[in-house]
mmCIF file of C-alpha atoms in Angstrom:
data_model
loop_
_atom_site.group_PDB
_atom_site.id
_atom_site.type_symbol
_atom_site.label_atom_id
_atom_site.label_comp_id
_atom_site.label_asym_id
_atom_site.label_seq_id
_atom_site.Cartn_x
_atom_site.Cartn_y
_atom_site.Cartn_z
ATOM 1 C CA MET J 1 10.816 -13.290 12.433
ATOM 2 C CA ILE J 2 11.172 -9.574 11.823
ATOM 3 C CA GLU J 3 14.221 -7.887 13.288
ATOM 4 C CA LEU J 4 13.410 -4.614 15.040
ATOM 5 C CA THR J 5 16.796 -3.897 16.614
ATOM 6 C CA ARG J 6 17.779 -0.868 14.514
ATOM 7 C CA ARG J 7 14.347 0.767 14.685
ATOM 8 C CA ILE J 8 14.133 0.316 18.447
ATOM 9 C CA GLY J 9 17.758 1.406 18.890
ATOM 10 C CA GLY J 10 17.040 4.609 16.975
ATOM 11 C CA TRP J 11 14.045 5.282 19.204
ATOM 12 C CA VAL J 12 16.204 4.785 22.306
ATOM 13 C CA GLU J 13 18.822 7.228 20.976
ATOM 14 C CA ARG J 14 16.167 9.851 20.181
ATOM 15 C CA SER J 15 14.712 9.488 23.696
ATOM 16 C CA GLY J 16 17.841 11.077 25.164
ATOM 17 C CA VAL J 17 17.931 8.569 28.042
ATOM 18 C CA GLN J 18 21.530 7.660 28.814
ATOM 19 C CA THR J 19 21.038 5.086 31.579
ATOM 20 C CA GLY J 20 17.860 3.162 32.245
ATOM 21 C CA LEU J 21 15.618 0.309 31.303
ATOM 22 C CA LEU J 22 13.712 -0.168 28.070
ATOM 23 C CA THR J 23 10.598 -2.314 27.976
ATOM 24 C CA VAL J 24 9.495 -3.674 24.609
ATOM 25 C CA PHE J 25 5.910 -4.965 24.592
ATOM 26 C CA CYS J 26 3.940 -6.782 21.873
ATOM 27 C CA ARG J 27 0.225 -5.884 22.034
ATOM 28 C CA HIS J 28 -1.014 -9.203 20.623
ATOM 29 C CA THR J 29 -1.736 -12.782 21.683
ATOM 30 C CA SER J 30 -0.623 -14.516 18.486
ATOM 31 C CA ALA J 31 2.749 -12.810 17.980
ATOM 32 C CA SER J 32 5.655 -12.462 20.366
ATOM 33 C CA LEU J 33 9.092 -11.013 20.989
ATOM 34 C CA ALA J 34 12.511 -12.557 21.401
ATOM 35 C CA ILE J 35 16.127 -11.569 21.785
ATOM 36 C CA ASN J 36 18.257 -13.988 19.834
ATOM 37 C CA GLU J 37 20.997 -14.475 17.248
ATOM 38 C CA ASN J 38 20.832 -11.863 14.501
ATOM 39 C CA ALA J 39 23.799 -12.881 12.341
ATOM 40 C CA ALA J 40 22.925 -16.385 11.122
ATOM 41 C CA HIS J 41 19.498 -16.639 9.479
ATOM 42 C CA ALA J 42 19.586 -20.415 10.013
ATOM 43 C CA VAL J 43 18.988 -19.741 13.716
ATOM 44 C CA GLN J 44 15.717 -18.003 12.898
ATOM 45 C CA ARG J 45 14.629 -20.847 10.614
ATOM 46 C CA ASP J 46 15.482 -23.405 13.307
ATOM 47 C CA ILE J 47 13.551 -21.461 15.971
ATOM 48 C CA LEU J 48 10.454 -21.285 13.763
ATOM 49 C CA ALA J 49 10.727 -24.983 12.874
ATOM 50 C CA TRP J 50 11.041 -25.912 16.556
ATOM 51 C CA LEU J 51 7.999 -23.822 17.466
ATOM 52 C CA ASP J 52 6.024 -25.560 14.703
ATOM 53 C CA ARG J 53 6.976 -28.954 16.155
ATOM 54 C CA VAL J 54 6.039 -27.910 19.703
ATOM 55 C CA ALA J 55 2.697 -26.360 18.712
ATOM 56 C CA PRO J 56 1.684 -27.817 15.335
ATOM 57 C CA GLN J 57 -1.349 -26.728 13.366
ATOM 58 C CA GLY J 58 -4.183 -29.170 13.389
ATOM 59 C CA ASP J 59 -7.690 -29.965 14.498
ATOM 60 C CA SER J 60 -6.729 -31.248 17.948
ATOM 61 C CA TYR J 61 -7.455 -27.894 19.649
ATOM 62 C CA ASP J 62 -10.812 -26.753 21.011
ATOM 63 C CA HIS J 63 -10.023 -23.141 20.052
ATOM 64 C CA HIS J 64 -9.883 -22.658 16.298
ATOM 65 C CA ASP J 65 -12.100 -19.605 15.792
ATOM 66 C CA GLU J 66 -9.762 -18.026 13.258
ATOM 67 C CA GLY J 67 -8.451 -21.166 11.580
ATOM 68 C CA PRO J 68 -6.051 -24.045 12.213
ATOM 69 C CA ASP J 69 -3.142 -21.699 13.042
ATOM 70 C CA ASP J 70 -5.118 -19.816 15.725
ATOM 71 C CA MET J 71 -4.448 -21.879 18.860
ATOM 72 C CA PRO J 72 -0.884 -22.841 17.885
ATOM 73 C CA ALA J 73 -0.156 -19.105 17.536
ATOM 74 C CA HIS J 74 -1.401 -18.473 21.079
ATOM 75 C CA LEU J 75 0.737 -21.326 22.436
ATOM 76 C CA LYS J 76 3.851 -20.067 20.628
ATOM 77 C CA ALA J 77 3.311 -16.558 22.017
ATOM 78 C CA LEU J 78 2.896 -18.049 25.489
ATOM 79 C CA LEU J 79 6.201 -19.919 25.131
ATOM 80 C CA THR J 80 8.221 -17.012 23.759
ATOM 81 C CA GLY J 81 6.626 -14.086 25.603
ATOM 82 C CA VAL J 82 5.305 -10.664 24.747
ATOM 83 C CA SER J 83 7.651 -8.366 26.668
ATOM 84 C CA LEU J 84 11.379 -7.829 26.926
ATOM 85 C CA PRO J 85 13.390 -5.765 29.410
ATOM 86 C CA VAL J 86 16.548 -4.300 27.878
ATOM 87 C CA PRO J 87 19.134 -2.333 29.895
ATOM 88 C CA VAL J 88 20.261 0.998 28.441
ATOM 89 C CA ALA J 89 23.692 2.505 29.077
ATOM 90 C CA GLU J 90 25.479 5.365 27.336
ATOM 91 C CA GLY J 91 22.285 5.983 25.358
ATOM 92 C CA ARG J 92 22.290 2.519 23.749
ATOM 93 C CA MET J 93 20.656 -0.832 24.348
ATOM 94 C CA MET J 94 23.080 -3.162 26.079
ATOM 95 C CA LEU J 95 22.593 -6.063 23.683
ATOM 96 C CA GLY J 96 25.392 -8.530 23.076
ATOM 97 C CA THR J 97 27.352 -8.578 19.838
ATOM 98 C CA TRP J 98 25.112 -11.111 18.104
ATOM 99 C CA GLN J 99 21.820 -10.253 19.801
ATOM 100 C CA GLY J 100 18.849 -8.754 18.010
ATOM 101 C CA ILE J 101 15.260 -8.003 18.982
ATOM 102 C CA PHE J 102 12.685 -9.860 16.908
ATOM 103 C CA LEU J 103 8.949 -9.765 16.459
ATOM 104 C CA ILE J 104 7.812 -13.324 15.796
ATOM 105 C CA GLU J 105 4.630 -13.682 13.761
ATOM 106 C CA HIS J 106 2.921 -16.927 14.687
ATOM 107 C CA ARG J 107 -0.022 -16.741 12.302
ATOM 108 C CA ALA J 108 0.209 -18.262 8.805
ATOM 109 C CA LYS J 109 -0.644 -14.944 7.135
ATOM 110 C CA PRO J 110 1.040 -11.674 8.200
ATOM 111 C CA HIS J 111 -0.954 -9.365 10.431
ATOM 112 C CA GLN J 112 -0.627 -5.695 11.332
ATOM 113 C CA ARG J 113 1.229 -5.686 14.668
ATOM 114 C CA GLN J 114 1.817 -3.008 17.300
ATOM 115 C CA ILE J 115 4.838 -2.798 19.577
ATOM 116 C CA ALA J 116 4.836 -0.478 22.582
ATOM 117 C CA LEU J 117 8.129 0.951 23.856
ATOM 118 C CA HIS J 118 8.700 2.460 27.285
ATOM 119 C CA ILE J 119 11.964 3.724 28.700
ATOM 120 C CA SER J 120 12.717 4.800 32.256
ATOM 121 C CA GLY J 121 15.936 6.424 33.272
ATOM 122 C CA GLU J 122 17.990 9.550 33.031
#
């Protein structure tokens, strides 16, 4: 899990939008996004372990074109989602005290990932 909160927050500030809605979108089918606890790293480890239990690697899938982690990565992305709406007020994302925005890589080896940001407002 890679935390993107500061980078995205900086982008929101530079946009000049004071009140609006930010959409964060992951342009991939084997990675996803989440808003979750950003203070305790154990939460991230537990999330990843749970996802591995729900969608384990193995040869029980028909789709395995890119290896044994291929289909489990698609399932994990389906469960966690690829887009997040985030309210913006006073030029800042309205995240809670312990909330962070994370890119979750579901493949065994890191990949180059693209995140699209869109903000509407004034």
